[in-house]
Amino acid sequence: MRSPATAFSGPALLSVWRSGPEAAAPAQLLEAERLFRSDQLGPARDQASALLRDDLPVSVRSRIHHLLGWIALKEGEGRRALEEFRQVQGNVEPQAIAAAHSLIGDDAGAIPLWEEAARRTRDPNVLHEWAGALIRRGDVQAASAIPGVDMATAFEFAERVAFLRGAYSEAARFGEESLARRPSAARAYDVACAYARAGDVRRALTLLARARELGYSDREAAAADPDLVSLAGEPAFQEWLASLGKSAAS
């Protein structure tokens, strides 16, 4: 399954993240932002947090908190993101606040912010986060009525956040809806991970078999995946792992 560190990464929200002018920032902050852009979240967080110990202008401290909020989002930590954003002087992007609310389970509060962000940015990923939030609230019809929405992608986005919130059965249900609309090995594997986390061994194994049918073949990654640890003692899971090293004809 995708890791929490990719919750709202590159394709999802990073394209609409903004930093400030380089001339106004110390070199250490510019380096922290560079690390963030390259998904080195731990080093970026450490470097930015260390700067807060210094006597810095309010505008620079605000920019640090803004960066730390986005790092928290990418790490799947909605409450921590909101705490950082509260210390930002000026406006924070609506998609950032929306993402934080979605992560803490407040999709009702997130939906109008996602809508505002989608209309403002016209970013397709923000659009699908809006649709995904509607789906998690049970309003599939409203999600499908949004112009430009692809429902396979919308259900995939709904699945991701539900998984991060620990709502594994719900995530699996959304994932199956996405898989039905656009079959892929990655989608089937992610659904299997959600079922495994939910304790549904039978469905997890069924979806792993489906993933293999669709071309999944990374035995090493699957064997080490913490999302599948509940299956480790299942003979059928060990047989599935062994099958990944064989050709379809063998």
PDB file of C-alpha atoms in Angstrom:
ATOM      1  CA  MET A   1       0.000   0.000   0.000  1.00  0.00           C
ATOM      2  CA  ARG A   2       1.148   3.552  -0.516  1.00  0.00           C
ATOM      3  CA  SER A   3       2.876   4.869   2.566  1.00  0.00           C
ATOM      4  CA  PRO A   4       1.498   7.720   4.695  1.00  0.00           C
ATOM      5  CA  ALA A   5       4.379   9.861   3.437  1.00  0.00           C
ATOM      6  CA  THR A   6       2.704   9.967   0.050  1.00  0.00           C
ATOM      7  CA  ALA A   7      -0.701  10.960   1.387  1.00  0.00           C
ATOM      8  CA  PHE A   8      -0.793  14.365  -0.257  1.00  0.00           C
ATOM      9  CA  SER A   9       2.454  14.274  -2.193  1.00  0.00           C
ATOM     10  CA  GLY A  10       3.510  15.377  -5.672  1.00  0.00           C
ATOM     11  CA  PRO A  11       0.595  14.519  -7.938  1.00  0.00           C
ATOM     12  CA  ALA A  12      -2.029  15.167  -5.294  1.00  0.00           C
ATOM     13  CA  LEU A  13      -1.209  18.574  -3.836  1.00  0.00           C
ATOM     14  CA  LEU A  14       2.442  19.555  -4.204  1.00  0.00           C
ATOM     15  CA  SER A  15       1.716  21.111  -7.597  1.00  0.00           C
ATOM     16  CA  VAL A  16      -0.215  23.873  -5.823  1.00  0.00           C
ATOM     17  CA  TRP A  17       2.068  24.319  -2.815  1.00  0.00           C
ATOM     18  CA  ARG A  18       3.629  27.747  -2.688  1.00  0.00           C
ATOM     19  CA  SER A  19       6.744  28.978  -0.928  1.00  0.00           C
ATOM     20  CA  GLY A  20       7.913  32.561  -0.505  1.00  0.00           C
ATOM     21  CA  PRO A  21      10.538  34.644  -2.304  1.00  0.00           C
ATOM     22  CA  GLU A  22      14.035  33.220  -1.982  1.00  0.00           C
ATOM     23  CA  ALA A  23      15.553  36.565  -1.096  1.00  0.00           C
ATOM     24  CA  ALA A  24      13.475  36.747   2.084  1.00  0.00           C
ATOM     25  CA  ALA A  25      14.527  33.361   3.500  1.00  0.00           C
ATOM     26  CA  PRO A  26      17.660  32.122   5.264  1.00  0.00           C
ATOM     27  CA  ALA A  27      19.672  29.491   3.437  1.00  0.00           C
ATOM     28  CA  GLN A  28      18.628  26.793   5.915  1.00  0.00           C
ATOM     29  CA  LEU A  29      14.954  27.369   5.130  1.00  0.00           C
ATOM     30  CA  LEU A  30      15.575  27.251   1.387  1.00  0.00           C
ATOM     31  CA  GLU A  31      17.352  23.944   1.921  1.00  0.00           C
ATOM     32  CA  ALA A  32      14.434  22.624   4.008  1.00  0.00           C
ATOM     33  CA  GLU A  33      12.045  23.555   1.198  1.00  0.00           C
ATOM     34  CA  ARG A  34      14.282  21.820  -1.325  1.00  0.00           C
ATOM     35  CA  LEU A  35      14.284  18.675   0.820  1.00  0.00           C
ATOM     36  CA  PHE A  36      10.489  18.871   1.051  1.00  0.00           C
ATOM     37  CA  ARG A  37      10.130  19.125  -2.720  1.00  0.00           C
ATOM     38  CA  SER A  38      12.291  16.011  -3.106  1.00  0.00           C
ATOM     39  CA  ASP A  39      10.174  14.064  -0.559  1.00  0.00           C
ATOM     40  CA  GLN A  40      12.927  13.969   2.081  1.00  0.00           C
ATOM     41  CA  LEU A  41      10.379  14.751   4.750  1.00  0.00           C
ATOM     42  CA  GLY A  42      12.294  13.842   7.901  1.00  0.00           C
ATOM     43  CA  PRO A  43      15.353  15.955   7.075  1.00  0.00           C
ATOM     44  CA  ALA A  44      13.109  18.798   5.874  1.00  0.00           C
ATOM     45  CA  ARG A  45      11.128  18.729   9.129  1.00  0.00           C
ATOM     46  CA  ASP A  46      14.249  18.597  11.292  1.00  0.00           C
ATOM     47  CA  GLN A  47      15.919  21.476   9.486  1.00  0.00           C
ATOM     48  CA  ALA A  48      12.821  23.676   9.523  1.00  0.00           C
ATOM     49  CA  SER A  49      12.039  22.926  13.178  1.00  0.00           C
ATOM     50  CA  ALA A  50      15.606  23.758  14.216  1.00  0.00           C
ATOM     51  CA  LEU A  51      15.223  27.207  12.675  1.00  0.00           C
ATOM     52  CA  LEU A  52      12.369  28.032  15.058  1.00  0.00           C
ATOM     53  CA  ARG A  53      14.909  28.171  17.899  1.00  0.00           C
ATOM     54  CA  ASP A  54      16.473  31.215  16.271  1.00  0.00           C
ATOM     55  CA  ASP A  55      15.377  34.845  16.630  1.00  0.00           C
ATOM     56  CA  LEU A  56      13.738  35.318  13.249  1.00  0.00           C
ATOM     57  CA  PRO A  57      11.324  37.876  11.776  1.00  0.00           C
ATOM     58  CA  VAL A  58       7.645  37.007  12.074  1.00  0.00           C
ATOM     59  CA  SER A  59       7.369  36.610   8.305  1.00  0.00           C
ATOM     60  CA  VAL A  60      10.126  33.986   8.241  1.00  0.00           C
ATOM     61  CA  ARG A  61       8.702  32.086  11.233  1.00  0.00           C
ATOM     62  CA  SER A  62       5.339  32.092   9.476  1.00  0.00           C
ATOM     63  CA  ARG A  63       6.920  30.615   6.361  1.00  0.00           C
ATOM     64  CA  ILE A  64       8.553  27.890   8.470  1.00  0.00           C
ATOM     65  CA  HIS A  65       5.217  26.962  10.058  1.00  0.00           C
ATOM     66  CA  HIS A  66       3.644  26.914   6.604  1.00  0.00           C
ATOM     67  CA  LEU A  67       6.287  24.459   5.409  1.00  0.00           C
ATOM     68  CA  LEU A  68       5.954  22.316   8.548  1.00  0.00           C
ATOM     69  CA  GLY A  69       2.199  22.168   7.981  1.00  0.00           C
ATOM     70  CA  TRP A  70       2.681  20.843   4.463  1.00  0.00           C
ATOM     71  CA  ILE A  71       5.227  18.312   5.693  1.00  0.00           C
ATOM     72  CA  ALA A  72       2.665  17.117   8.244  1.00  0.00           C
ATOM     73  CA  LEU A  73       0.099  16.714   5.468  1.00  0.00           C
ATOM     74  CA  LYS A  74       2.461  14.566   3.433  1.00  0.00           C
ATOM     75  CA  GLU A  75       3.097  12.461   6.521  1.00  0.00           C
ATOM     76  CA  GLY A  76      -0.646  11.953   7.020  1.00  0.00           C
ATOM     77  CA  GLU A  77      -0.779  14.013  10.239  1.00  0.00           C
ATOM     78  CA  GLY A  78      -3.823  16.247   9.947  1.00  0.00           C
ATOM     79  CA  ARG A  79      -3.915  17.578  13.496  1.00  0.00           C
ATOM     80  CA  ARG A  80      -0.254  18.499  13.453  1.00  0.00           C
ATOM     81  CA  ALA A  81      -0.783  20.260  10.111  1.00  0.00           C
ATOM     82  CA  LEU A  82      -3.624  22.339  11.539  1.00  0.00           C
ATOM     83  CA  GLU A  83      -1.489  23.310  14.534  1.00  0.00           C
ATOM     84  CA  GLU A  84       1.251  24.541  12.215  1.00  0.00           C
ATOM     85  CA  PHE A  85      -1.142  26.400   9.916  1.00  0.00           C
ATOM     86  CA  ARG A  86      -2.680  28.238  12.891  1.00  0.00           C
ATOM     87  CA  GLN A  87       0.718  29.893  13.402  1.00  0.00           C
ATOM     88  CA  VAL A  88       0.937  31.183   9.828  1.00  0.00           C
ATOM     89  CA  GLN A  89       0.465  34.914   9.389  1.00  0.00           C
ATOM     90  CA  GLY A  90      -1.806  35.430   6.401  1.00  0.00           C
ATOM     91  CA  ASN A  91      -3.813  33.015   4.342  1.00  0.00           C
ATOM     92  CA  VAL A  92      -3.078  29.308   3.995  1.00  0.00           C
ATOM     93  CA  GLU A  93      -4.137  27.560   0.792  1.00  0.00           C
ATOM     94  CA  PRO A  94      -7.695  26.182   1.140  1.00  0.00           C
ATOM     95  CA  GLN A  95      -6.549  22.811  -0.217  1.00  0.00           C
ATOM     96  CA  ALA A  96      -4.057  22.538   2.652  1.00  0.00           C
ATOM     97  CA  ILE A  97      -6.701  23.191   5.318  1.00  0.00           C
ATOM     98  CA  ALA A  98      -9.081  20.867   3.478  1.00  0.00           C
ATOM     99  CA  ALA A  99      -6.515  18.077   3.423  1.00  0.00           C
ATOM    100  CA  ALA A 100      -5.900  18.433   7.151  1.00  0.00           C
ATOM    101  CA  HIS A 101      -9.625  18.247   7.905  1.00  0.00           C
ATOM    102  CA  SER A 102     -10.031  15.192   5.684  1.00  0.00           C
ATOM    103  CA  LEU A 103      -7.166  13.448   7.470  1.00  0.00           C
ATOM    104  CA  ILE A 104      -8.754  13.956  10.895  1.00  0.00           C
ATOM    105  CA  GLY A 105     -12.110  12.641   9.675  1.00  0.00           C
ATOM    106  CA  ASP A 106     -13.861  15.977   9.211  1.00  0.00           C
ATOM    107  CA  ASP A 107     -14.916  15.667   5.578  1.00  0.00           C
ATOM    108  CA  ALA A 108     -17.987  17.809   6.255  1.00  0.00           C
ATOM    109  CA  GLY A 109     -15.665  20.685   7.077  1.00  0.00           C
ATOM    110  CA  ALA A 110     -13.265  19.802   4.279  1.00  0.00           C
ATOM    111  CA  ILE A 111     -15.745  19.648   1.386  1.00  0.00           C
ATOM    112  CA  PRO A 112     -16.423  23.403   0.983  1.00  0.00           C
ATOM    113  CA  LEU A 113     -12.683  24.048   1.195  1.00  0.00           C
ATOM    114  CA  TRP A 114     -11.956  21.400  -1.436  1.00  0.00           C
ATOM    115  CA  GLU A 115     -14.610  22.978  -3.650  1.00  0.00           C
ATOM    116  CA  GLU A 116     -13.107  26.441  -3.200  1.00  0.00           C
ATOM    117  CA  ALA A 117      -9.619  25.111  -3.927  1.00  0.00           C
ATOM    118  CA  ALA A 118     -10.765  23.200  -7.002  1.00  0.00           C
ATOM    119  CA  ARG A 119     -12.457  26.256  -8.471  1.00  0.00           C
ATOM    120  CA  ARG A 120      -9.482  28.471  -7.633  1.00  0.00           C
ATOM    121  CA  THR A 121      -6.660  26.207  -8.835  1.00  0.00           C
ATOM    122  CA  ARG A 122      -8.412  24.169 -11.557  1.00  0.00           C
ATOM    123  CA  ASP A 123      -5.991  21.420 -10.550  1.00  0.00           C
ATOM    124  CA  PRO A 124      -7.364  17.947 -11.466  1.00  0.00           C
ATOM    125  CA  ASN A 125      -5.912  16.350  -8.340  1.00  0.00           C
ATOM    126  CA  VAL A 126      -7.566  18.897  -6.072  1.00  0.00           C
ATOM    127  CA  LEU A 127     -10.784  18.282  -8.015  1.00  0.00           C
ATOM    128  CA  HIS A 128     -10.575  14.562  -7.275  1.00  0.00           C
ATOM    129  CA  GLU A 129      -9.784  15.168  -3.606  1.00  0.00           C
ATOM    130  CA  TRP A 130     -13.062  17.127  -3.483  1.00  0.00           C
ATOM    131  CA  ALA A 131     -14.898  14.247  -5.137  1.00  0.00           C
ATOM    132  CA  GLY A 132     -13.215  11.746  -2.818  1.00  0.00           C
ATOM    133  CA  ALA A 133     -14.366  13.691   0.243  1.00  0.00           C
ATOM    134  CA  LEU A 134     -17.938  13.671  -1.088  1.00  0.00           C
ATOM    135  CA  ILE A 135     -17.722   9.910  -1.606  1.00  0.00           C
ATOM    136  CA  ARG A 136     -16.513   9.365   1.958  1.00  0.00           C
ATOM    137  CA  ARG A 137     -19.530  11.399   3.120  1.00  0.00           C
ATOM    138  CA  GLY A 138     -21.781   9.055   1.149  1.00  0.00           C
ATOM    139  CA  ASP A 139     -22.701  11.476  -1.633  1.00  0.00           C
ATOM    140  CA  VAL A 140     -21.524   9.560  -4.696  1.00  0.00           C
ATOM    141  CA  GLN A 141     -24.100  11.314  -6.869  1.00  0.00           C
ATOM    142  CA  ALA A 142     -22.697  14.752  -6.028  1.00  0.00           C
ATOM    143  CA  ALA A 143     -19.169  13.527  -6.703  1.00  0.00           C
ATOM    144  CA  SER A 144     -20.120  12.147 -10.102  1.00  0.00           C
ATOM    145  CA  ALA A 145     -21.868  15.421 -11.003  1.00  0.00           C
ATOM    146  CA  ILE A 146     -18.667  17.472 -10.686  1.00  0.00           C
ATOM    147  CA  PRO A 147     -17.557  18.438 -14.216  1.00  0.00           C
ATOM    148  CA  GLY A 148     -14.321  16.745 -15.196  1.00  0.00           C
ATOM    149  CA  VAL A 149     -14.354  14.067 -12.492  1.00  0.00           C
ATOM    150  CA  ASP A 150     -13.221  10.546 -13.342  1.00  0.00           C
ATOM    151  CA  MET A 151     -14.960   8.277 -10.846  1.00  0.00           C
ATOM    152  CA  ALA A 152     -12.248   5.605 -10.827  1.00  0.00           C
ATOM    153  CA  THR A 153      -9.804   8.274  -9.689  1.00  0.00           C
ATOM    154  CA  ALA A 154     -12.317   9.781  -7.252  1.00  0.00           C
ATOM    155  CA  PHE A 155     -12.832   6.422  -5.537  1.00  0.00           C
ATOM    156  CA  GLU A 156      -9.058   5.920  -5.453  1.00  0.00           C
ATOM    157  CA  PHE A 157      -8.614   9.268  -3.689  1.00  0.00           C
ATOM    158  CA  ALA A 158     -11.443   8.388  -1.301  1.00  0.00           C
ATOM    159  CA  GLU A 159      -9.684   5.102  -0.543  1.00  0.00           C
ATOM    160  CA  ARG A 160      -6.306   6.705   0.192  1.00  0.00           C
ATOM    161  CA  VAL A 161      -7.551   9.030   2.904  1.00  0.00           C
ATOM    162  CA  ALA A 162      -9.843   6.414   4.462  1.00  0.00           C
ATOM    163  CA  PHE A 163      -6.826   4.091   4.714  1.00  0.00           C
ATOM    164  CA  LEU A 164      -4.722   6.786   6.361  1.00  0.00           C
ATOM    165  CA  ARG A 165      -7.515   7.396   8.873  1.00  0.00           C
ATOM    166  CA  GLY A 166      -7.496   3.687   9.765  1.00  0.00           C
ATOM    167  CA  ALA A 167     -10.930   3.053   8.248  1.00  0.00           C
ATOM    168  CA  TYR A 168      -9.656  -0.031   6.464  1.00  0.00           C
ATOM    169  CA  SER A 169     -12.950  -1.737   5.590  1.00  0.00           C
ATOM    170  CA  GLU A 170     -14.233   1.537   4.165  1.00  0.00           C
ATOM    171  CA  ALA A 171     -10.986   2.002   2.242  1.00  0.00           C
ATOM    172  CA  ALA A 172     -11.303  -1.494   0.775  1.00  0.00           C
ATOM    173  CA  ARG A 173     -14.856  -0.787  -0.347  1.00  0.00           C
ATOM    174  CA  PHE A 174     -13.799   2.415  -2.099  1.00  0.00           C
ATOM    175  CA  GLY A 175     -10.823   0.630  -3.618  1.00  0.00           C
ATOM    176  CA  GLU A 176     -13.013  -2.088  -5.057  1.00  0.00           C
ATOM    177  CA  GLU A 177     -15.205   0.557  -6.669  1.00  0.00           C
ATOM    178  CA  SER A 178     -12.120   2.110  -8.258  1.00  0.00           C
ATOM    179  CA  LEU A 179     -10.809  -1.287  -9.340  1.00  0.00           C
ATOM    180  CA  ALA A 180     -14.112  -2.176 -10.992  1.00  0.00           C
ATOM    181  CA  ARG A 181     -13.980   1.001 -13.050  1.00  0.00           C
ATOM    182  CA  ARG A 182     -10.310   0.751 -14.018  1.00  0.00           C
ATOM    183  CA  PRO A 183      -8.602  -2.565 -13.258  1.00  0.00           C
ATOM    184  CA  SER A 184      -4.894  -2.455 -12.478  1.00  0.00           C
ATOM    185  CA  ALA A 185      -2.414  -4.516 -10.516  1.00  0.00           C
ATOM    186  CA  ALA A 186      -1.613  -1.588  -8.214  1.00  0.00           C
ATOM    187  CA  ARG A 187      -5.262  -0.953  -7.390  1.00  0.00           C
ATOM    188  CA  ALA A 188      -5.947  -4.629  -6.668  1.00  0.00           C
ATOM    189  CA  TYR A 189      -2.866  -4.816  -4.449  1.00  0.00           C
ATOM    190  CA  ASP A 190      -3.897  -1.691  -2.506  1.00  0.00           C
ATOM    191  CA  VAL A 191      -7.357  -3.127  -1.902  1.00  0.00           C
ATOM    192  CA  ALA A 192      -5.774  -6.359  -0.667  1.00  0.00           C
ATOM    193  CA  CYS A 193      -3.695  -4.315   1.792  1.00  0.00           C
ATOM    194  CA  ALA A 194      -6.817  -2.590   3.098  1.00  0.00           C
ATOM    195  CA  TYR A 195      -8.606  -5.920   3.588  1.00  0.00           C
ATOM    196  CA  ALA A 196      -5.547  -7.350   5.342  1.00  0.00           C
ATOM    197  CA  ARG A 197      -5.456  -4.368   7.700  1.00  0.00           C
ATOM    198  CA  ALA A 198      -9.179  -4.847   8.325  1.00  0.00           C
ATOM    199  CA  GLY A 199      -8.611  -8.502   9.240  1.00  0.00           C
ATOM    200  CA  ASP A 200     -10.530  -9.917   6.271  1.00  0.00           C
ATOM    201  CA  VAL A 201      -8.081 -12.621   5.234  1.00  0.00           C
ATOM    202  CA  ARG A 202     -10.319 -14.209   2.617  1.00  0.00           C
ATOM    203  CA  ARG A 203     -10.922 -10.996   0.695  1.00  0.00           C
ATOM    204  CA  ALA A 204      -7.282  -9.966   1.032  1.00  0.00           C
ATOM    205  CA  LEU A 205      -6.144 -13.208  -0.565  1.00  0.00           C
ATOM    206  CA  THR A 206      -8.767 -12.898  -3.299  1.00  0.00           C
ATOM    207  CA  LEU A 207      -7.540  -9.408  -4.187  1.00  0.00           C
ATOM    208  CA  LEU A 208      -3.903 -10.512  -4.127  1.00  0.00           C
ATOM    209  CA  ALA A 209      -4.776 -13.205  -6.639  1.00  0.00           C
ATOM    210  CA  ARG A 210      -6.491 -10.540  -8.732  1.00  0.00           C
ATOM    211  CA  ALA A 211      -3.387  -8.346  -8.501  1.00  0.00           C
ATOM    212  CA  ARG A 212      -1.250 -11.188  -9.807  1.00  0.00           C
ATOM    213  CA  GLU A 213      -3.680 -11.772 -12.683  1.00  0.00           C
ATOM    214  CA  LEU A 214      -3.320  -8.101 -13.583  1.00  0.00           C
ATOM    215  CA  GLY A 215       0.473  -8.301 -13.565  1.00  0.00           C
ATOM    216  CA  TYR A 216       1.681  -7.771  -9.999  1.00  0.00           C
ATOM    217  CA  SER A 217       5.061  -9.490  -9.569  1.00  0.00           C
ATOM    218  CA  ASP A 218       7.076  -7.786  -6.789  1.00  0.00           C
ATOM    219  CA  ARG A 219       7.494 -10.692  -4.373  1.00  0.00           C
ATOM    220  CA  GLU A 220      10.165  -8.953  -2.280  1.00  0.00           C
ATOM    221  CA  ALA A 221       8.029  -5.865  -1.667  1.00  0.00           C
ATOM    222  CA  ALA A 222       4.938  -7.917  -0.826  1.00  0.00           C
ATOM    223  CA  ALA A 223       6.826 -10.161   1.584  1.00  0.00           C
ATOM    224  CA  ALA A 224       8.097  -7.123   3.495  1.00  0.00           C
ATOM    225  CA  ASP A 225       4.911  -5.032   3.324  1.00  0.00           C
ATOM    226  CA  PRO A 226       3.699  -4.223   6.871  1.00  0.00           C
ATOM    227  CA  ASP A 227       0.154  -3.939   5.526  1.00  0.00           C
ATOM    228  CA  LEU A 228       0.185  -7.681   4.779  1.00  0.00           C
ATOM    229  CA  VAL A 229       1.740  -8.881   8.030  1.00  0.00           C
ATOM    230  CA  SER A 230      -1.561 -10.390   9.203  1.00  0.00           C
ATOM    231  CA  LEU A 231      -1.341 -12.845   6.286  1.00  0.00           C
ATOM    232  CA  ALA A 232       2.150 -14.118   7.058  1.00  0.00           C
ATOM    233  CA  GLY A 233       0.916 -17.293   8.758  1.00  0.00           C
ATOM    234  CA  GLU A 234      -1.514 -18.186   5.992  1.00  0.00           C
ATOM    235  CA  PRO A 235      -0.323 -21.028   3.708  1.00  0.00           C
ATOM    236  CA  ALA A 236      -2.303 -19.477   0.856  1.00  0.00           C
ATOM    237  CA  PHE A 237      -0.357 -16.243   1.224  1.00  0.00           C
ATOM    238  CA  GLN A 238       2.968 -18.087   1.130  1.00  0.00           C
ATOM    239  CA  GLU A 239       1.790 -19.938  -1.978  1.00  0.00           C
ATOM    240  CA  TRP A 240       0.824 -16.612  -3.546  1.00  0.00           C
ATOM    241  CA  LEU A 241       4.272 -15.177  -2.801  1.00  0.00           C
ATOM    242  CA  ALA A 242       5.926 -18.245  -4.310  1.00  0.00           C
ATOM    243  CA  SER A 243       3.747 -17.927  -7.407  1.00  0.00           C
ATOM    244  CA  LEU A 244       5.145 -14.460  -8.117  1.00  0.00           C
ATOM    245  CA  GLY A 245       8.434 -16.069  -9.076  1.00  0.00           C
ATOM    246  CA  LYS A 246       6.824 -18.259 -11.683  1.00  0.00           C
ATOM    247  CA  SER A 247       5.608 -17.530 -15.143  1.00  0.00           C
ATOM    248  CA  ALA A 248       1.909 -17.706 -15.897  1.00  0.00           C
ATOM    249  CA  ALA A 249       2.544 -20.853 -17.935  1.00  0.00           C
ATOM    250  CA  SER A 250       4.402 -22.722 -15.192  1.00  0.00           C
TER     251      SER A 250
END
